[in-house]
PDB file of C-alpha atoms in Angstrom:
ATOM      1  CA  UNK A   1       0.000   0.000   0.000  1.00  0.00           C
ATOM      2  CA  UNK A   2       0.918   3.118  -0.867  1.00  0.00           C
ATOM      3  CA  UNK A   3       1.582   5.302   2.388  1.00  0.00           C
ATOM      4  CA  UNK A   4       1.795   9.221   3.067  1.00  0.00           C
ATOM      5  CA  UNK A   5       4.875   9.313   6.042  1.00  0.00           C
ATOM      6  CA  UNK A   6       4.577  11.940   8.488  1.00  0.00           C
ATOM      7  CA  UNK A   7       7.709  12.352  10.797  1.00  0.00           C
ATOM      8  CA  UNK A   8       7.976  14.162  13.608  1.00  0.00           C
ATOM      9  CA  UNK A   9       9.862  16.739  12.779  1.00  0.00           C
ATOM     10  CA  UNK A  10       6.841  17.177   9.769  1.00  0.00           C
ATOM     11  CA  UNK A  11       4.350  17.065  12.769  1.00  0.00           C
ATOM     12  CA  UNK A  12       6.167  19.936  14.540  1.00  0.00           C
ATOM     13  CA  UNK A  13       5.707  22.173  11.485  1.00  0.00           C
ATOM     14  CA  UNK A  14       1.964  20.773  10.571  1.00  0.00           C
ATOM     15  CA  UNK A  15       0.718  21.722  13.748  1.00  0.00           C
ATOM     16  CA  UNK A  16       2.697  25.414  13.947  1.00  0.00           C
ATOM     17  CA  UNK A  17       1.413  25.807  10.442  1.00  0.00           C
ATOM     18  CA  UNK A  18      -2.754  24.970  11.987  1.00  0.00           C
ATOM     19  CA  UNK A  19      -2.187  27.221  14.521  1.00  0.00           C
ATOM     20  CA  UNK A  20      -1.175  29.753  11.957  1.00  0.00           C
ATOM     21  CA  UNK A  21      -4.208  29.166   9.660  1.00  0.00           C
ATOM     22  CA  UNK A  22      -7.119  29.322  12.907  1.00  0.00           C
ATOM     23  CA  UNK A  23      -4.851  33.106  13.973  1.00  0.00           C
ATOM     24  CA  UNK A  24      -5.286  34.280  10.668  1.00  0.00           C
ATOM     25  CA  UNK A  25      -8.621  33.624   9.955  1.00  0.00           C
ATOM     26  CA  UNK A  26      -9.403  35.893  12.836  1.00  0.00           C
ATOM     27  CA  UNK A  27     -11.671  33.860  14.427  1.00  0.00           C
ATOM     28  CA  UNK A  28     -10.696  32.874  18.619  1.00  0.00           C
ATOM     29  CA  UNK A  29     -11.864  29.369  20.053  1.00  0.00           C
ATOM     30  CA  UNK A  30     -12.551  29.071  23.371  1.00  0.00           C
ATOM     31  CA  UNK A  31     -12.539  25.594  23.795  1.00  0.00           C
ATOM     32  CA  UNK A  32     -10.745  22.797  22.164  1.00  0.00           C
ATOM     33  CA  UNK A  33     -12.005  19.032  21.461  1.00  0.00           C
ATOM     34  CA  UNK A  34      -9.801  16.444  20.201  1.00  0.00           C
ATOM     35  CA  UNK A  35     -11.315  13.600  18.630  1.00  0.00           C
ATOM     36  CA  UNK A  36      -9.827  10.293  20.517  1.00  0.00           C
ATOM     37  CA  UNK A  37      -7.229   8.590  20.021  1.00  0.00           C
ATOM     38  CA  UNK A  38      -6.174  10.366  16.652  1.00  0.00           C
ATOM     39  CA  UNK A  39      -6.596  14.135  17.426  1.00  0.00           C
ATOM     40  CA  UNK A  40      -5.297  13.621  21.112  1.00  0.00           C
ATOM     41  CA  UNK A  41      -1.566  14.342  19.886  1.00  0.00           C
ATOM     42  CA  UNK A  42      -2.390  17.103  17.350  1.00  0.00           C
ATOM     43  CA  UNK A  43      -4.955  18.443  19.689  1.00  0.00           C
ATOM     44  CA  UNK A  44      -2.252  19.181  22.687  1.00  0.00           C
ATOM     45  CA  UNK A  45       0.212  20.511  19.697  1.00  0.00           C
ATOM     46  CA  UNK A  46      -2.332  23.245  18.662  1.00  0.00           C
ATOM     47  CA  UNK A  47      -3.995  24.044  22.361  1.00  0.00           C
ATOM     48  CA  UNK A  48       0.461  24.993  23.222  1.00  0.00           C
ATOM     49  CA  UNK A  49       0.862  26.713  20.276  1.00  0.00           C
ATOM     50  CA  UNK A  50      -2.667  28.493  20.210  1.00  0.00           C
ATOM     51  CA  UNK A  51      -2.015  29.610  23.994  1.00  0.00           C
ATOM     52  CA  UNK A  52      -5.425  27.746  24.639  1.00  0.00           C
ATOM     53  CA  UNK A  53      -5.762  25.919  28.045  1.00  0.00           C
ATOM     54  CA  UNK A  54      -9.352  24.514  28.199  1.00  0.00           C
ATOM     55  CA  UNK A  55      -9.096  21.601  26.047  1.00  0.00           C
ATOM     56  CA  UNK A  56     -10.840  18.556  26.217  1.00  0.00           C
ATOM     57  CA  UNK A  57     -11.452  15.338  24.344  1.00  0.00           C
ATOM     58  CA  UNK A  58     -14.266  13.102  22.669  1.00  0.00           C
ATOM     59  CA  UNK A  59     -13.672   9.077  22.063  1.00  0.00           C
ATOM     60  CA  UNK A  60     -14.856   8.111  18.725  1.00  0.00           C
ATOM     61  CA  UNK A  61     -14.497   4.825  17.339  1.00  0.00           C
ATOM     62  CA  UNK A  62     -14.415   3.926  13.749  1.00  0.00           C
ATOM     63  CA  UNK A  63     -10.850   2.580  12.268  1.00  0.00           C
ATOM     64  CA  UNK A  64     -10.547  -1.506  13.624  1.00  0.00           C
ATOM     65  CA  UNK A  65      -7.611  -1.620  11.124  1.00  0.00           C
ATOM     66  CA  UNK A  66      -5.768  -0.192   8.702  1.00  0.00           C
ATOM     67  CA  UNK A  67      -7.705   0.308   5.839  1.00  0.00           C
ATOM     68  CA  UNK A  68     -11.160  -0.788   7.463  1.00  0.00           C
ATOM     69  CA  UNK A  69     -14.295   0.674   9.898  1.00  0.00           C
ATOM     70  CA  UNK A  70     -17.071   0.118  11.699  1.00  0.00           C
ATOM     71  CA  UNK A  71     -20.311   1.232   9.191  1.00  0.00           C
ATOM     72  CA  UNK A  72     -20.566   4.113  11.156  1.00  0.00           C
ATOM     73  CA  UNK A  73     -18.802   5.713  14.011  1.00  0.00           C
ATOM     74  CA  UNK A  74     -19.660   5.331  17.567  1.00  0.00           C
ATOM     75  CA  UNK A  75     -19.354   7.872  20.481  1.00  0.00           C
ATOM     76  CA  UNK A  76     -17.646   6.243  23.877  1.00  0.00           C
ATOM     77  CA  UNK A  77     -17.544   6.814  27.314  1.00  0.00           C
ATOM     78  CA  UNK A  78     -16.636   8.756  29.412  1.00  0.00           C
ATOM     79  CA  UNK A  79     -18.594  11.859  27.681  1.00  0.00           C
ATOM     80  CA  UNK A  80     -16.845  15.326  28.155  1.00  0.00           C
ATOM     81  CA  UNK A  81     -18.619  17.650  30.424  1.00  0.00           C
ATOM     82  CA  UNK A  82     -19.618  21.232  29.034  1.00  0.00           C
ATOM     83  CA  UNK A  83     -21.233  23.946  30.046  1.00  0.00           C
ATOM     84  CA  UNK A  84     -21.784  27.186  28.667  1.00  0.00           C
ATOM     85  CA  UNK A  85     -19.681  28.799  31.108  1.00  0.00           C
ATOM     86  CA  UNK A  86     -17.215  27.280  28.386  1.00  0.00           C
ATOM     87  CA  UNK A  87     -17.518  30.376  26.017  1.00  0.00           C
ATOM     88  CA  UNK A  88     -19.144  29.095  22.568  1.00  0.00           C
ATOM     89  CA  UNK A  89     -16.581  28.420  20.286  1.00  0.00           C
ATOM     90  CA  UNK A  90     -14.807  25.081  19.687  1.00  0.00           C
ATOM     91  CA  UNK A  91     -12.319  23.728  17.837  1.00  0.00           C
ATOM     92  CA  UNK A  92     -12.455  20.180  16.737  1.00  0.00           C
ATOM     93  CA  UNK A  93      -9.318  18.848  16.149  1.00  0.00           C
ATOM     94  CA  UNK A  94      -8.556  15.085  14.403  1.00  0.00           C
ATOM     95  CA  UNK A  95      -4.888  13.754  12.122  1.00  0.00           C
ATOM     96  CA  UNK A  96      -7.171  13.266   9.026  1.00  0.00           C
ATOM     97  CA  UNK A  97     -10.820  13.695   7.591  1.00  0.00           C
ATOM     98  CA  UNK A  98     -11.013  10.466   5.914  1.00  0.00           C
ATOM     99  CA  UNK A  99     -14.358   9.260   5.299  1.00  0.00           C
ATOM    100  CA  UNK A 100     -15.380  12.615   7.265  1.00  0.00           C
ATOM    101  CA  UNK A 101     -18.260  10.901   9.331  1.00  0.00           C
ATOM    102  CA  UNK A 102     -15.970  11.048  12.706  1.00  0.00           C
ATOM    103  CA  UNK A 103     -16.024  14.873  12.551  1.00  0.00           C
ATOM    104  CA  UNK A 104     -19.556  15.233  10.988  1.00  0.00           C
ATOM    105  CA  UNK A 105     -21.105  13.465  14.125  1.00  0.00           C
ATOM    106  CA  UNK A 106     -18.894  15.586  16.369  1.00  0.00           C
ATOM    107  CA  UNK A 107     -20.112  18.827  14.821  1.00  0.00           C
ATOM    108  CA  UNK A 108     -23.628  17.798  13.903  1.00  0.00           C
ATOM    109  CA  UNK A 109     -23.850  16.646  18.319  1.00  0.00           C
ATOM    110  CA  UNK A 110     -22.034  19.887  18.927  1.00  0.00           C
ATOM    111  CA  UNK A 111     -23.175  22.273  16.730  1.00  0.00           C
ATOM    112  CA  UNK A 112     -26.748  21.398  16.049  1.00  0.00           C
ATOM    113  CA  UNK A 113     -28.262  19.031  18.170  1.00  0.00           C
ATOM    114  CA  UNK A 114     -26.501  20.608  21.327  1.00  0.00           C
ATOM    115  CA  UNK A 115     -25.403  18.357  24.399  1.00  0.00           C
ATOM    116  CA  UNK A 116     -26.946  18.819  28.600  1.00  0.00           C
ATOM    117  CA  UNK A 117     -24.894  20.144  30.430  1.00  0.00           C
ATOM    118  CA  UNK A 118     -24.589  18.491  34.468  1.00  0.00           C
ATOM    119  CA  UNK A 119     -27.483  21.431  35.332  1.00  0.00           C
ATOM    120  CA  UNK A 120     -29.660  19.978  32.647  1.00  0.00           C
ATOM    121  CA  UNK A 121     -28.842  23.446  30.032  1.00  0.00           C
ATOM    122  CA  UNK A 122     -28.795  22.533  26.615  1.00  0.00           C
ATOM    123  CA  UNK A 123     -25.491  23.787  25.164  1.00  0.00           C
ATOM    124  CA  UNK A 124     -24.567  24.350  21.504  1.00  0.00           C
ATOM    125  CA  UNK A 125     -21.569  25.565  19.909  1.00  0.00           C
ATOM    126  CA  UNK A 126     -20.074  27.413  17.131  1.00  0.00           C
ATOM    127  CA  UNK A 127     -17.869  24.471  15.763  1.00  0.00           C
ATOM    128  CA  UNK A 128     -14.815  24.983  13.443  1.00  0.00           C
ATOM    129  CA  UNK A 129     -12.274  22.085  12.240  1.00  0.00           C
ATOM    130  CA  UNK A 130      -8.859  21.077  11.964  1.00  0.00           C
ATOM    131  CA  UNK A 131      -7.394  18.024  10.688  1.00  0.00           C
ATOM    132  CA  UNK A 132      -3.448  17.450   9.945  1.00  0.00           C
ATOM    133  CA  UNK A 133      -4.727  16.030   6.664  1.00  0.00           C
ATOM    134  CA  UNK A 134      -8.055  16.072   4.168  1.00  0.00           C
ATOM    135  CA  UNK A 135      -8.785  13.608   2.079  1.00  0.00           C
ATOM    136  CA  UNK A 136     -10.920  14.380  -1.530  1.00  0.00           C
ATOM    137  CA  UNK A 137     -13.617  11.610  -0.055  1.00  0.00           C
ATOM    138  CA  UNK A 138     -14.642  13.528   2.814  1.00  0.00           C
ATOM    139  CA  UNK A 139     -18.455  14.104   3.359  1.00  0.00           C
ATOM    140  CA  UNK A 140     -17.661  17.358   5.458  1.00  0.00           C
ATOM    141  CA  UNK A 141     -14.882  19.986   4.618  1.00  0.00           C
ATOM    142  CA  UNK A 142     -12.240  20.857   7.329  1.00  0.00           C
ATOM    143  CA  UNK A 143     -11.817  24.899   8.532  1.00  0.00           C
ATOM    144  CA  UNK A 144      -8.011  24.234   9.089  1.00  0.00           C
ATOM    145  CA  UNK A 145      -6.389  21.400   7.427  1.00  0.00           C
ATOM    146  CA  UNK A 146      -2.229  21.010   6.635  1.00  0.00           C
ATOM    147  CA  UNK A 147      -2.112  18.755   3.990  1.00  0.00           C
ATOM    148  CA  UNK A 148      -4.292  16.896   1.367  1.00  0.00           C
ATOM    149  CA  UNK A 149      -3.512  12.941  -0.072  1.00  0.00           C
ATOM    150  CA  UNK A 150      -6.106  10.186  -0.700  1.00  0.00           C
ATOM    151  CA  UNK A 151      -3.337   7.891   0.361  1.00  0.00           C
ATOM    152  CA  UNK A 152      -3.016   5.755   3.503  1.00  0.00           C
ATOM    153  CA  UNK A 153      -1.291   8.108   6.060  1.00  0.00           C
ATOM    154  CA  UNK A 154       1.029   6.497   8.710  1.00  0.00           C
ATOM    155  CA  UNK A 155       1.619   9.098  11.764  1.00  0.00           C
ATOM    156  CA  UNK A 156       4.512   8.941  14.007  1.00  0.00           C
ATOM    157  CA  UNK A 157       2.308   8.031  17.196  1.00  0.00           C
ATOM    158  CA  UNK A 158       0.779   4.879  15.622  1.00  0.00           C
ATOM    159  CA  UNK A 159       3.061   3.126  13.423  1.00  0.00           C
ATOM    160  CA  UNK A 160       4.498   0.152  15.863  1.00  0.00           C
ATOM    161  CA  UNK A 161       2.326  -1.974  17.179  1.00  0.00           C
ATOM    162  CA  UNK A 162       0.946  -2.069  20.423  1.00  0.00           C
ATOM    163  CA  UNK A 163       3.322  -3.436  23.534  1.00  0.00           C
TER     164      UNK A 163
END
């Protein structure tokens, strides 16, 4: 299979270069969600070099493999707290829009339908993205991405196998 390498010293300047596009475009998140376990990495990259300290995270599961997925992706516990008190804008952050269904649930849940928070208030936000890579199959299109390929993309955080 063809592959797309990312090194580490590549990751350094992707993420810089994300943090550069979401300053530029003017627009100030208050809150940032990486998408588990893929965005975890980029997502503490961007919330250093973005200055931003309330972060938090959201488990999705769809890869079981390389190359293969669930038919859709499912949320999993434990479910991130918010609360207004928040501010209303967050950035989503994942390594790639693939398929695109991982961040369209994530910003459709956000965004649209809204989530309780632990008084009961229904909270939405104003949701923007930001993936390390796009791909030309994706059903939704990233805010902030790096770099595009339609190839299979093997980041520095995942390639050995598990201990």
């Amino acid at each position: 299979m063809d592959k797309e390498i990312l090194t580490w010293t590549e990751f350094g300047e992707a993420s810089r270069e994300l943090a550069r596009q979401v300053r530029d475009s003017g627009w100030e998140p208050d809150l940032l969600i990486s998408l588990a376990r893929g965005g975890l990495i980029p997502g503490g990259a961007l919330a250093y070099a973005l200055d931003l300290k309330t972060i938090g995270s959201i488990n999705v599961e769809f890869y079981t493999g390389e190359g293969t997925t669930l038919a859709e992706p499912l949320l999993l516990p434990p479910f991130m707290e918010v609360s207004a008190d928040l501010g209303g804008r967050a950035l989503i952050i994942d390594d790639v829009a693939d398929s695109g269904k991982t961040l369209k649930l994530v910003v459709d849940l956000l965004s649209k339908q809204g989530v309780r928070d632990p008084a009961g208030e229904l909270v939405r936000f104003e949701v923007r993205t930001a993936v390390l890579y796009r791909k030309s199959r994706t059903i939704i299109e990233p805010d902030y991405c790096w770099r595009s390929t339609d190839r299979w993309i093997s980041f520095p955080w995942s390639t050995l196998p598990p201990v």
